[in-house]
Amino acid sequence: MNVRTIRPVKGLKGEVTIPGDKSISHRSIMLGSIALGTTEITHFLEGADCLSTIDCFRRMGVEIERKPSCILVHGKGLRGLTAPASTLNVGNSGTTTRLISGILSGQNFATTLSGDASLNSRPMKRIMTPLNSMGAHITSLNDNDCAPLRIEPGELHGIHYQSPVASAQVKSAVLLAGLYAEGPTSVTEPALSRNHTELMLQGFGACVATDLHTDGTATAHVEPCKELFGQQICVPGDISSAAYFIAAALLVPGSELLVRNVGTNFTRAGFLKVCKDMGADIETVSQTFEGGEGRADLLVRHSRLKGTVIEGDTIPTLIDEIPMIAVMAAFAEGQTVIKDAAELKVKETNRIDTVTAGLKTMGADITPTDDGMIIEGTGHLGGASIQSYLDHRIAMAFSIAGLAADGETQIIDSQCVDVSYPEFYATLNLIGI
Ligand code: S3P
């Protein structure tokens, strides 16, 4: 067990450069592996989840070089992967599992996927249903709709899938399988989820389009593809990682922090909108675009926050930031209501439960609901011993809570931050804790 002690601090100053986006890093390895030619990836996130993706593709014959300044993926083409010698280990990574299942459904060899205890308890029926209806042969080895998954070769045909959830992982699994299918494939989701797969597939030469409907639903289309072509990818900073430092500067009195290289793709930027709704002082110092992805440097100053309501189409744009937002809400003035967020229950932990447990331990007034939580902001939290439940986002959100709390906070099993942000604590130390 690894315990990290966090003490309250005075003012956070200086600047932080945000590491690469986890979603884009995963996709750059996956698409690079099934493209022809070499894909060069800079600012790749070397977190445990993305390393799981690298390991899976290496074990299917892809040469992936980790250089000091970049990752080189020597792609095998759409049909060039080879059968792995044993089970592919997906670790803690839901993104690896669900997206790779789309690719593996189109291969002419069988594979088995398995991960850690958390991963093997997360729902996989959400991808098995659409992929099997395309002609894939995916079974849950323990017959519980969870991994380990066995994927046998199948002939794929395009479908239109009406997804019951706004999930980029489900959408991406179906679109990736669509590359291998006969006929076009499309996915309609109840609200637009992150669109990195669509943007990147386009960059790699696939024929992809998205329709945004007036009722808030969205449909992504993909055509079957002969080949993809290797690309140069500069991964923007992960807004989900930036959220911790933005929140830290907002919550700790006297702070003024420059947060550099924050990905601002509109399908991910809900956290920034909610911060503004809560009264945050965040100034965009510069903004650039590359490969369809925006990135910005943000100057964040300590602010008095007020409660807000977060619901509906906004939820998919900040789903991973909700633990951090809940902590901010506890420090704010007034009530915050988070609803339409039942997806929180199927993340690395049930985050309605794990956020509630942590905030209650720190003395917050929080009521869990079936699809979110209600928090009565009291302006302060008390330091406490907090279980991370091995969930990286719980560990990081409560570490930030500890910076602004009264007294000392301990984070139990804090090493789980390695999943998405291995330098998290080193970076906190740099800016003055
Ligand atoms: C991800 C999508 C989200 C998010 C996860 C990464 C992705 O999951 O929670 O951390 O890279 O596609 P869902 O799309 O299932 O909501």
Tab-separated table of C-alpha atoms and ligand atoms in Angstrom:
chain	number	residue	atom	x	y	z
A	1	MET	CA	0.000	0.000	0.000
A	2	ASN	CA	1.319	3.417	-0.962
A	3	VAL	CA	0.124	6.412	1.103
A	4	ARG	CA	0.655	10.007	0.024
A	5	THR	CA	0.320	12.816	2.570
A	6	ILE	CA	-1.031	16.139	1.320
A	7	ARG	CA	-0.815	19.293	3.422
A	8	PRO	CA	-2.683	22.551	2.841
A	9	VAL	CA	-0.709	25.124	0.849
A	10	LYS	CA	-0.809	28.902	0.437
A	11	GLY	CA	-0.496	30.017	-3.174
A	12	LEU	CA	0.276	27.945	-6.259
A	13	LYS	CA	2.486	29.867	-8.675
A	14	GLY	CA	4.335	29.224	-11.913
A	15	GLU	CA	3.370	27.021	-14.811
A	16	VAL	CA	2.496	23.447	-15.591
A	17	THR	CA	2.673	21.722	-18.988
A	18	ILE	CA	-0.042	19.100	-19.304
A	19	PRO	CA	0.949	15.602	-20.519
A	20	GLY	CA	-0.542	14.075	-23.665
A	21	ASP	CA	-4.206	13.199	-23.996
A	22	LYS	CA	-4.939	9.608	-23.003
A	23	SER	CA	-7.731	9.071	-25.537
A	24	ILE	CA	-5.662	10.406	-28.436
A	25	SER	CA	-2.535	8.514	-27.342
A	26	HIS	CA	-4.445	5.196	-27.360
A	27	ARG	CA	-5.917	5.911	-30.776
A	28	SER	CA	-2.581	6.966	-32.265
A	29	ILE	CA	-1.070	3.559	-31.379
A	30	MET	CA	-4.132	1.664	-32.630
A	31	LEU	CA	-4.521	3.512	-35.925
A	32	GLY	CA	-0.755	3.614	-36.450
A	33	SER	CA	-0.602	-0.165	-35.999
A	34	ILE	CA	-3.266	-0.880	-38.621
A	35	ALA	CA	-2.012	1.765	-41.073
A	36	LEU	CA	0.586	1.311	-43.796
A	37	GLY	CA	3.894	3.075	-43.135
A	38	THR	CA	5.228	4.763	-40.043
A	39	THR	CA	3.260	6.887	-37.591
A	40	GLU	CA	5.327	9.333	-35.538
A	41	ILE	CA	3.725	10.384	-32.273
A	42	THR	CA	5.035	13.278	-30.186
A	43	HIS	CA	3.831	14.220	-26.684
A	44	PHE	CA	2.484	10.652	-26.287
A	45	LEU	CA	1.146	9.889	-22.798
A	46	GLU	CA	3.394	7.251	-21.227
A	47	GLY	CA	0.756	6.277	-18.662
A	48	ALA	CA	0.036	2.662	-17.736
A	49	ASP	CA	-3.178	2.513	-19.800
A	50	CYS	CA	-1.484	3.616	-23.021
A	51	LEU	CA	1.439	1.284	-22.348
A	52	SER	CA	-1.115	-1.553	-22.214
A	53	THR	CA	-2.235	-0.568	-25.713
A	54	ILE	CA	1.383	-0.578	-26.939
A	55	ASP	CA	1.938	-4.002	-25.393
A	56	CYS	CA	-1.169	-5.467	-27.077
A	57	PHE	CA	-0.121	-4.334	-30.558
A	58	ARG	CA	3.500	-5.380	-30.092
A	59	ARG	CA	2.210	-8.824	-29.269
A	60	MET	CA	0.360	-8.827	-32.588
A	61	GLY	CA	3.576	-8.229	-34.499
A	62	VAL	CA	3.718	-4.425	-34.643
A	63	GLU	CA	7.121	-2.834	-34.114
A	64	ILE	CA	6.692	0.157	-31.809
A	65	GLU	CA	9.807	2.146	-30.884
A	66	ARG	CA	9.852	4.323	-27.764
A	67	LYS	CA	12.383	7.081	-28.530
A	68	PRO	CA	13.152	9.914	-26.081
A	69	SER	CA	11.317	12.471	-28.223
A	70	CYS	CA	8.612	10.390	-29.918
A	71	ILE	CA	6.998	7.020	-30.486
A	72	LEU	CA	7.400	5.375	-33.872
A	73	VAL	CA	4.742	2.860	-34.886
A	74	HIS	CA	5.697	0.767	-37.900
A	75	GLY	CA	2.215	-0.095	-39.116
A	76	LYS	CA	1.248	-3.464	-40.576
A	77	GLY	CA	-1.687	-2.313	-42.662
A	78	LEU	CA	-5.353	-3.065	-42.050
A	79	ARG	CA	-4.897	-6.837	-42.409
A	80	GLY	CA	-1.299	-7.290	-41.291
A	81	LEU	CA	-1.651	-8.010	-37.552
A	82	THR	CA	-0.636	-11.511	-36.473
A	83	ALA	CA	-2.083	-13.806	-33.798
A	84	PRO	CA	-0.641	-13.167	-30.319
A	85	ALA	CA	0.947	-16.130	-28.547
A	86	SER	CA	-1.285	-15.736	-25.463
A	87	THR	CA	-3.987	-13.597	-23.825
A	88	LEU	CA	-3.671	-9.852	-24.431
A	89	ASN	CA	-3.361	-8.026	-21.105
A	90	VAL	CA	-5.381	-4.793	-21.155
A	91	GLY	CA	-4.535	-3.872	-17.547
A	92	ASN	CA	-6.891	-1.259	-16.112
A	93	SER	CA	-7.809	0.194	-19.501
A	94	GLY	CA	-11.433	0.254	-20.644
A	95	THR	CA	-10.440	2.274	-23.717
A	96	THR	CA	-7.911	-0.369	-24.812
A	97	THR	CA	-10.434	-3.161	-24.291
A	98	ARG	CA	-13.396	-1.639	-26.057
A	99	LEU	CA	-11.585	-0.052	-28.995
A	100	ILE	CA	-9.291	-3.000	-29.659
A	101	SER	CA	-12.343	-5.288	-29.677
A	102	GLY	CA	-13.587	-3.409	-32.740
A	103	ILE	CA	-10.277	-3.991	-34.504
A	104	LEU	CA	-9.937	-7.619	-33.385
A	105	SER	CA	-13.452	-8.416	-34.609
A	106	GLY	CA	-12.152	-7.887	-38.154
A	107	GLN	CA	-9.058	-10.132	-37.894
A	108	ASN	CA	-8.712	-13.651	-39.274
A	109	PHE	CA	-7.306	-15.012	-35.994
A	110	ALA	CA	-8.740	-15.476	-32.502
A	111	THR	CA	-7.714	-13.455	-29.439
A	112	THR	CA	-8.482	-13.344	-25.733
A	113	LEU	CA	-8.506	-10.076	-23.769
A	114	SER	CA	-8.233	-9.816	-20.006
A	115	GLY	CA	-7.365	-7.109	-17.475
A	116	ASP	CA	-7.142	-6.351	-13.760
A	117	ALA	CA	-9.983	-6.904	-11.273
A	118	SER	CA	-11.574	-3.495	-11.977
A	119	LEU	CA	-11.412	-3.936	-15.752
A	120	ASN	CA	-12.762	-7.473	-15.604
A	121	SER	CA	-15.836	-6.231	-13.748
A	122	ARG	CA	-16.731	-3.446	-16.199
A	123	PRO	CA	-19.631	-3.929	-18.656
A	124	MET	CA	-18.646	-5.230	-22.097
A	125	LYS	CA	-22.117	-6.114	-23.351
A	126	ARG	CA	-22.275	-2.538	-24.649
A	127	ILE	CA	-19.686	-3.457	-27.300
A	128	MET	CA	-20.491	-7.157	-27.658
A	129	THR	CA	-24.082	-6.398	-28.761
A	130	PRO	CA	-23.284	-4.111	-31.712
A	131	LEU	CA	-20.102	-5.937	-32.752
A	132	ASN	CA	-21.791	-9.345	-32.700
A	133	SER	CA	-24.666	-7.917	-34.727
A	134	MET	CA	-22.040	-6.938	-37.340
A	135	GLY	CA	-21.025	-10.608	-37.550
A	136	ALA	CA	-18.288	-10.662	-34.904
A	137	HIS	CA	-17.972	-13.616	-32.522
A	138	ILE	CA	-17.259	-12.187	-29.086
A	139	THR	CA	-18.044	-14.139	-25.946
A	140	SER	CA	-17.524	-13.372	-22.290
A	141	LEU	CA	-15.513	-16.323	-20.971
A	142	ASN	CA	-17.152	-16.165	-17.527
A	143	ASP	CA	-20.560	-15.617	-19.115
A	144	ASN	CA	-21.045	-12.382	-17.151
A	145	ASP	CA	-20.795	-9.855	-20.026
A	146	CYS	CA	-17.388	-8.799	-18.724
A	147	ALA	CA	-13.795	-9.571	-19.742
A	148	PRO	CA	-12.057	-11.958	-20.211
A	149	LEU	CA	-13.409	-11.751	-23.752
A	150	ARG	CA	-12.790	-14.277	-26.500
A	151	ILE	CA	-12.910	-12.857	-30.027
A	152	GLU	CA	-13.146	-15.429	-32.842
A	153	PRO	CA	-12.844	-14.541	-36.540
A	154	GLY	CA	-16.064	-13.466	-38.290
A	155	GLU	CA	-17.176	-11.883	-41.566
A	156	LEU	CA	-18.316	-8.356	-40.748
A	157	HIS	CA	-21.094	-6.401	-42.424
A	158	GLY	CA	-22.014	-2.758	-41.851
A	159	ILE	CA	-24.890	-1.862	-39.516
A	160	HIS	CA	-26.667	1.191	-38.243
A	161	TYR	CA	-26.387	1.089	-34.460
A	162	GLN	CA	-28.624	3.129	-32.182
A	163	SER	CA	-26.489	3.301	-29.066
A	164	PRO	CA	-28.369	3.593	-25.771
A	165	VAL	CA	-25.393	5.442	-24.209
A	166	ALA	CA	-23.310	8.437	-25.243
A	167	SER	CA	-20.033	6.551	-25.128
A	168	ALA	CA	-17.037	7.238	-27.345
A	169	GLN	CA	-15.722	3.786	-26.499
A	170	VAL	CA	-18.833	2.094	-27.884
A	171	LYS	CA	-18.983	4.405	-30.907
A	172	SER	CA	-15.280	3.879	-31.636
A	173	ALA	CA	-15.478	0.087	-31.336
A	174	VAL	CA	-18.247	0.004	-33.938
A	175	LEU	CA	-16.530	2.503	-36.276
A	176	LEU	CA	-13.233	0.591	-36.123
A	177	ALA	CA	-15.016	-2.683	-36.916
A	178	GLY	CA	-16.736	-0.773	-39.735
A	179	LEU	CA	-13.366	-0.377	-41.461
A	180	TYR	CA	-13.366	-4.171	-41.959
A	181	ALA	CA	-17.058	-4.563	-42.818
A	182	GLU	CA	-18.887	-5.010	-46.050
A	183	GLY	CA	-21.009	-1.891	-46.565
A	184	PRO	CA	-21.210	1.346	-44.565
A	185	THR	CA	-21.552	1.496	-40.775
A	186	SER	CA	-23.085	4.223	-38.649
A	187	VAL	CA	-23.691	4.867	-34.952
A	188	THR	CA	-26.260	7.232	-33.487
A	189	GLU	CA	-25.717	8.234	-29.890
A	190	PRO	CA	-28.070	10.130	-27.561
A	191	ALA	CA	-25.539	12.988	-27.225
A	192	LEU	CA	-22.244	13.621	-28.955
A	193	SER	CA	-19.355	11.896	-27.155
A	194	ARG	CA	-15.659	12.693	-27.740
A	195	ASN	CA	-14.917	12.657	-31.451
A	196	HIS	CA	-11.186	11.832	-31.547
A	197	THR	CA	-11.724	8.544	-33.404
A	198	GLU	CA	-13.646	10.274	-36.185
A	199	LEU	CA	-11.084	13.106	-36.516
A	200	MET	CA	-8.134	10.739	-36.472
A	201	LEU	CA	-9.667	8.191	-38.845
A	202	GLN	CA	-10.157	11.037	-41.303
A	203	GLY	CA	-6.507	12.040	-40.888
A	204	PHE	CA	-5.408	8.437	-41.580
A	205	GLY	CA	-7.406	8.461	-44.823
A	206	ALA	CA	-10.710	6.758	-43.919
A	207	CYS	CA	-14.036	8.041	-45.151
A	208	VAL	CA	-15.852	9.288	-42.021
A	209	ALA	CA	-18.617	11.827	-41.469
A	210	THR	CA	-20.676	13.081	-38.546
A	211	ASP	CA	-24.221	14.479	-38.513
A	212	LEU	CA	-25.252	16.572	-35.531
A	213	HIS	CA	-29.038	16.427	-35.250
A	214	THR	CA	-31.216	19.244	-33.936
A	215	ASP	CA	-32.462	17.088	-31.024
A	216	GLY	CA	-28.886	16.774	-29.679
A	217	THR	CA	-28.306	13.232	-30.963
A	218	ALA	CA	-25.358	12.603	-33.287
A	219	THR	CA	-24.584	10.049	-35.995
A	220	ALA	CA	-21.085	9.032	-37.075
A	221	HIS	CA	-20.637	7.191	-40.380
A	222	VAL	CA	-17.690	5.183	-41.703
A	223	GLU	CA	-17.097	3.465	-45.041
A	224	PRO	CA	-15.201	0.183	-45.317
A	225	CYS	CA	-11.592	0.910	-46.021
A	226	LYS	CA	-8.807	-0.657	-48.116
A	227	GLU	CA	-5.929	0.823	-46.151
A	228	LEU	CA	-5.077	3.597	-43.684
A	229	PHE	CA	-1.843	5.571	-44.003
A	230	GLY	CA	0.644	6.460	-41.258
A	231	GLN	CA	0.585	10.030	-39.930
A	232	GLN	CA	2.533	12.482	-37.781
A	233	ILE	CA	0.593	13.152	-34.618
A	234	CYS	CA	1.347	15.749	-31.978
A	235	VAL	CA	-0.890	14.792	-29.051
A	236	PRO	CA	-2.476	17.784	-27.269
A	237	GLY	CA	-2.441	17.951	-23.470
A	238	ASP	CA	-5.184	16.016	-21.733
A	239	ILE	CA	-7.929	18.311	-20.431
A	240	SER	CA	-8.843	15.554	-17.975
A	241	SER	CA	-5.348	15.889	-16.442
A	242	ALA	CA	-5.364	19.686	-16.725
A	243	ALA	CA	-8.569	19.744	-14.665
A	244	TYR	CA	-6.645	18.891	-11.462
A	245	PHE	CA	-4.264	21.828	-11.839
A	246	ILE	CA	-6.981	24.225	-12.934
A	247	ALA	CA	-9.010	23.212	-9.883
A	248	ALA	CA	-5.964	23.487	-7.612
A	249	ALA	CA	-5.352	27.083	-8.699
A	250	LEU	CA	-9.037	27.957	-8.324
A	251	LEU	CA	-9.299	26.470	-4.820
A	252	VAL	CA	-6.003	27.469	-3.178
A	253	PRO	CA	-6.080	31.146	-2.089
A	254	GLY	CA	-3.356	33.323	-3.596
A	255	SER	CA	-2.800	31.090	-6.622
A	256	GLU	CA	-1.979	32.202	-10.142
A	257	LEU	CA	-1.011	29.313	-12.397
A	258	LEU	CA	-0.343	29.085	-16.119
A	259	VAL	CA	-1.640	25.720	-17.367
A	260	ARG	CA	-0.058	25.048	-20.743
A	261	ASN	CA	-1.107	22.852	-23.652
A	262	VAL	CA	-4.692	22.054	-22.643
A	263	GLY	CA	-6.671	20.176	-25.311
A	264	THR	CA	-9.839	22.161	-25.964
A	265	ASN	CA	-11.749	19.916	-28.405
A	266	PHE	CA	-15.396	20.997	-27.916
A	267	THR	CA	-16.480	17.405	-27.201
A	268	ARG	CA	-14.158	17.427	-24.165
A	269	ALA	CA	-14.267	21.019	-22.928
A	270	GLY	CA	-17.282	20.851	-20.609
A	271	PHE	CA	-15.046	21.247	-17.564
A	272	LEU	CA	-13.972	24.734	-18.684
A	273	LYS	CA	-17.578	25.768	-19.271
A	274	VAL	CA	-18.612	24.524	-15.830
A	275	CYS	CA	-15.681	26.343	-14.214
A	276	LYS	CA	-16.839	29.573	-15.861
A	277	ASP	CA	-20.452	28.902	-14.726
A	278	MET	CA	-19.089	28.495	-11.198
A	279	GLY	CA	-17.400	31.903	-11.420
A	280	ALA	CA	-13.822	30.816	-12.197
A	281	ASP	CA	-11.216	33.329	-13.348
A	282	ILE	CA	-9.641	31.526	-16.320
A	283	GLU	CA	-7.992	33.550	-19.071
A	284	THR	CA	-7.100	32.026	-22.456
A	285	VAL	CA	-3.585	33.300	-23.095
A	286	SER	CA	-3.113	31.562	-26.449
A	287	GLN	CA	-5.004	29.101	-28.634
A	288	THR	CA	-3.861	26.967	-31.590
A	289	PHE	CA	-5.340	24.191	-33.767
A	290	GLU	CA	-3.655	21.124	-35.237
A	291	GLY	CA	-5.161	17.950	-36.687
A	292	GLY	CA	-8.636	19.236	-35.857
A	293	GLU	CA	-7.774	19.473	-32.154
A	294	GLY	CA	-7.571	22.820	-30.328
A	295	ARG	CA	-5.047	23.492	-27.571
A	296	ALA	CA	-4.738	26.472	-25.254
A	297	ASP	CA	-2.587	27.980	-22.523
A	298	LEU	CA	-4.806	29.019	-19.635
A	299	LEU	CA	-4.004	31.450	-16.831
A	300	VAL	CA	-5.977	30.408	-13.773
A	301	ARG	CA	-6.405	32.550	-10.654
A	302	HIS	CA	-7.904	31.700	-7.268
A	303	SER	CA	-11.660	32.323	-7.426
A	304	ARG	CA	-14.674	32.172	-5.151
A	305	LEU	CA	-16.816	29.479	-6.713
A	306	LYS	CA	-20.580	29.124	-6.635
A	307	GLY	CA	-22.798	26.075	-7.143
A	308	THR	CA	-24.221	25.087	-10.524
A	309	VAL	CA	-26.321	22.484	-12.329
A	310	ILE	CA	-24.624	20.006	-14.697
A	311	GLU	CA	-26.828	17.776	-16.821
A	312	GLY	CA	-27.850	16.432	-20.225
A	313	ASP	CA	-25.560	16.845	-23.246
A	314	THR	CA	-22.859	18.439	-21.091
A	315	ILE	CA	-22.201	15.193	-19.191
A	316	PRO	CA	-20.264	13.336	-21.942
A	317	THR	CA	-18.060	16.424	-22.390
A	318	LEU	CA	-16.772	16.210	-18.797
A	319	ILE	CA	-17.541	12.673	-17.626
A	320	ASP	CA	-14.013	12.003	-16.327
A	321	GLU	CA	-13.805	15.397	-14.595
A	322	ILE	CA	-16.827	14.837	-12.339
A	323	PRO	CA	-14.805	13.690	-9.286
A	324	MET	CA	-12.838	16.963	-9.496
A	325	ILE	CA	-15.978	19.020	-10.069
A	326	ALA	CA	-17.615	17.406	-7.031
A	327	VAL	CA	-14.665	18.479	-4.869
A	328	MET	CA	-14.885	22.015	-6.287
A	329	ALA	CA	-18.614	22.035	-5.536
A	330	ALA	CA	-17.945	21.152	-1.893
A	331	PHE	CA	-15.656	24.214	-1.625
A	332	ALA	CA	-18.163	26.433	-3.472
A	333	GLU	CA	-21.009	28.501	-2.106
A	334	GLY	CA	-24.486	27.052	-2.674
A	335	GLN	CA	-25.871	23.878	-4.191
A	336	THR	CA	-24.446	21.888	-7.106
A	337	VAL	CA	-26.603	19.280	-8.817
A	338	ILE	CA	-25.052	16.688	-11.147
A	339	LYS	CA	-27.608	14.572	-13.013
A	340	ASP	CA	-27.898	12.369	-16.144
A	341	ALA	CA	-24.525	10.902	-15.170
A	342	ALA	CA	-25.367	7.247	-14.440
A	343	GLU	CA	-22.309	6.353	-16.587
A	344	LEU	CA	-20.245	7.277	-13.509
A	345	LYS	CA	-21.241	3.913	-12.059
A	346	VAL	CA	-19.303	1.961	-14.707
A	347	LYS	CA	-15.969	3.777	-14.674
A	348	GLU	CA	-12.792	2.402	-13.014
A	349	THR	CA	-14.898	2.478	-9.832
A	350	ASN	CA	-18.536	3.379	-9.250
A	351	ARG	CA	-17.684	7.070	-9.018
A	352	ILE	CA	-21.015	8.079	-7.505
A	353	ASP	CA	-20.099	5.847	-4.565
A	354	THR	CA	-16.373	6.603	-4.394
A	355	VAL	CA	-16.799	10.392	-4.689
A	356	THR	CA	-19.541	10.310	-2.046
A	357	ALA	CA	-17.422	8.210	0.318
A	358	GLY	CA	-14.401	10.517	-0.021
A	359	LEU	CA	-16.318	13.756	0.315
A	360	LYS	CA	-18.290	12.493	3.326
A	361	THR	CA	-15.013	11.514	5.024
A	362	MET	CA	-13.821	15.098	4.503
A	363	GLY	CA	-17.033	16.458	6.049
A	364	ALA	CA	-18.929	17.537	2.924
A	365	ASP	CA	-22.703	17.619	2.598
A	366	ILE	CA	-23.272	15.281	-0.363
A	367	THR	CA	-26.261	13.152	-1.331
A	368	PRO	CA	-25.725	10.468	-3.960
A	369	THR	CA	-28.571	10.016	-6.447
A	370	ASP	CA	-29.315	7.343	-9.018
A	371	ASP	CA	-27.706	9.356	-11.820
A	372	GLY	CA	-25.383	11.768	-10.048
A	373	MET	CA	-25.106	13.687	-6.786
A	374	ILE	CA	-26.226	16.810	-4.945
A	375	ILE	CA	-23.622	18.791	-3.045
A	376	GLU	CA	-24.332	21.644	-0.629
A	377	GLY	CA	-21.169	23.724	-0.765
A	378	THR	CA	-19.871	24.761	2.648
A	379	GLY	CA	-16.680	26.503	1.544
A	380	HIS	CA	-14.343	24.098	3.297
A	381	LEU	CA	-13.335	20.475	3.776
A	382	GLY	CA	-11.401	18.779	6.554
A	383	GLY	CA	-8.275	16.745	5.893
A	384	ALA	CA	-8.842	12.994	6.195
A	385	SER	CA	-7.588	9.597	5.157
A	386	ILE	CA	-9.058	8.909	1.716
A	387	GLN	CA	-9.302	5.596	-0.091
A	388	SER	CA	-8.483	5.892	-3.786
A	389	TYR	CA	-10.074	2.473	-4.394
A	390	LEU	CA	-7.234	2.214	-6.976
A	391	ASP	CA	-9.081	4.721	-9.170
A	392	HIS	CA	-6.623	7.278	-10.590
A	393	ARG	CA	-9.199	10.043	-10.868
A	394	ILE	CA	-10.346	9.606	-7.270
A	395	ALA	CA	-6.717	9.743	-6.057
A	396	MET	CA	-6.010	12.948	-7.993
A	397	ALA	CA	-9.285	14.757	-7.210
A	398	PHE	CA	-8.864	14.140	-3.478
A	399	SER	CA	-5.178	15.091	-3.563
A	400	ILE	CA	-6.299	18.513	-4.830
A	401	ALA	CA	-8.995	18.582	-2.144
A	402	GLY	CA	-6.213	18.051	0.396
A	403	LEU	CA	-4.330	21.155	-0.817
A	404	ALA	CA	-7.247	23.395	0.117
A	405	ALA	CA	-8.589	21.455	3.142
A	406	ASP	CA	-8.040	22.153	6.843
A	407	GLY	CA	-5.427	19.735	8.179
A	408	GLU	CA	-3.625	16.836	6.629
A	409	THR	CA	-4.994	14.416	4.011
A	410	GLN	CA	-3.726	10.941	3.224
A	411	ILE	CA	-4.405	9.286	-0.120
A	412	ILE	CA	-4.339	5.503	0.169
A	413	ASP	CA	-2.912	3.627	-2.839
A	414	SER	CA	-1.942	6.883	-4.519
A	415	GLN	CA	0.330	5.108	-7.033
A	416	CYS	CA	-2.763	4.396	-9.153
A	417	VAL	CA	-2.279	7.898	-10.664
A	418	ASP	CA	0.246	6.151	-12.953
A	419	VAL	CA	-2.688	4.985	-15.078
A	420	SER	CA	-3.124	8.430	-16.644
A	421	TYR	CA	-0.660	10.851	-15.017
A	422	PRO	CA	2.609	9.296	-13.765
A	423	GLU	CA	4.178	12.743	-13.071
A	424	PHE	CA	1.166	14.057	-11.139
A	425	TYR	CA	2.811	14.324	-7.703
A	426	ALA	CA	6.168	15.485	-9.113
A	427	THR	CA	4.329	18.272	-10.947
A	428	LEU	CA	2.428	19.284	-7.798
A	429	ASN	CA	5.767	19.561	-5.991
A	430	LEU	CA	7.103	21.822	-8.743
A	431	ILE	CA	4.406	24.417	-8.253
A	432	GLY	CA	4.914	24.743	-4.561
A	433	ILE	CA	3.290	22.138	-2.380
B	1	S3P	C1	-12.795	7.427	-23.436
B	1	S3P	C2	-14.133	7.632	-23.360
B	1	S3P	C3	-14.848	7.802	-22.095
B	1	S3P	C4	-13.927	8.125	-20.932
B	1	S3P	C5	-12.688	7.290	-20.938
B	1	S3P	C6	-11.924	7.445	-22.248
B	1	S3P	C7	-12.178	7.229	-24.771
B	1	S3P	O1	-15.563	6.613	-21.826
B	1	S3P	O2	-14.604	7.977	-19.706
B	1	S3P	O3	-11.837	7.675	-19.864
B	1	S3P	O4	-10.964	7.391	-24.915
B	1	S3P	O5	-12.934	6.916	-25.702
B	1	S3P	P1	-17.027	6.390	-22.485
B	1	S3P	O6	-16.893	6.774	-23.889
B	1	S3P	O7	-17.364	4.954	-22.330
B	1	S3P	O8	-17.937	7.291	-21.707
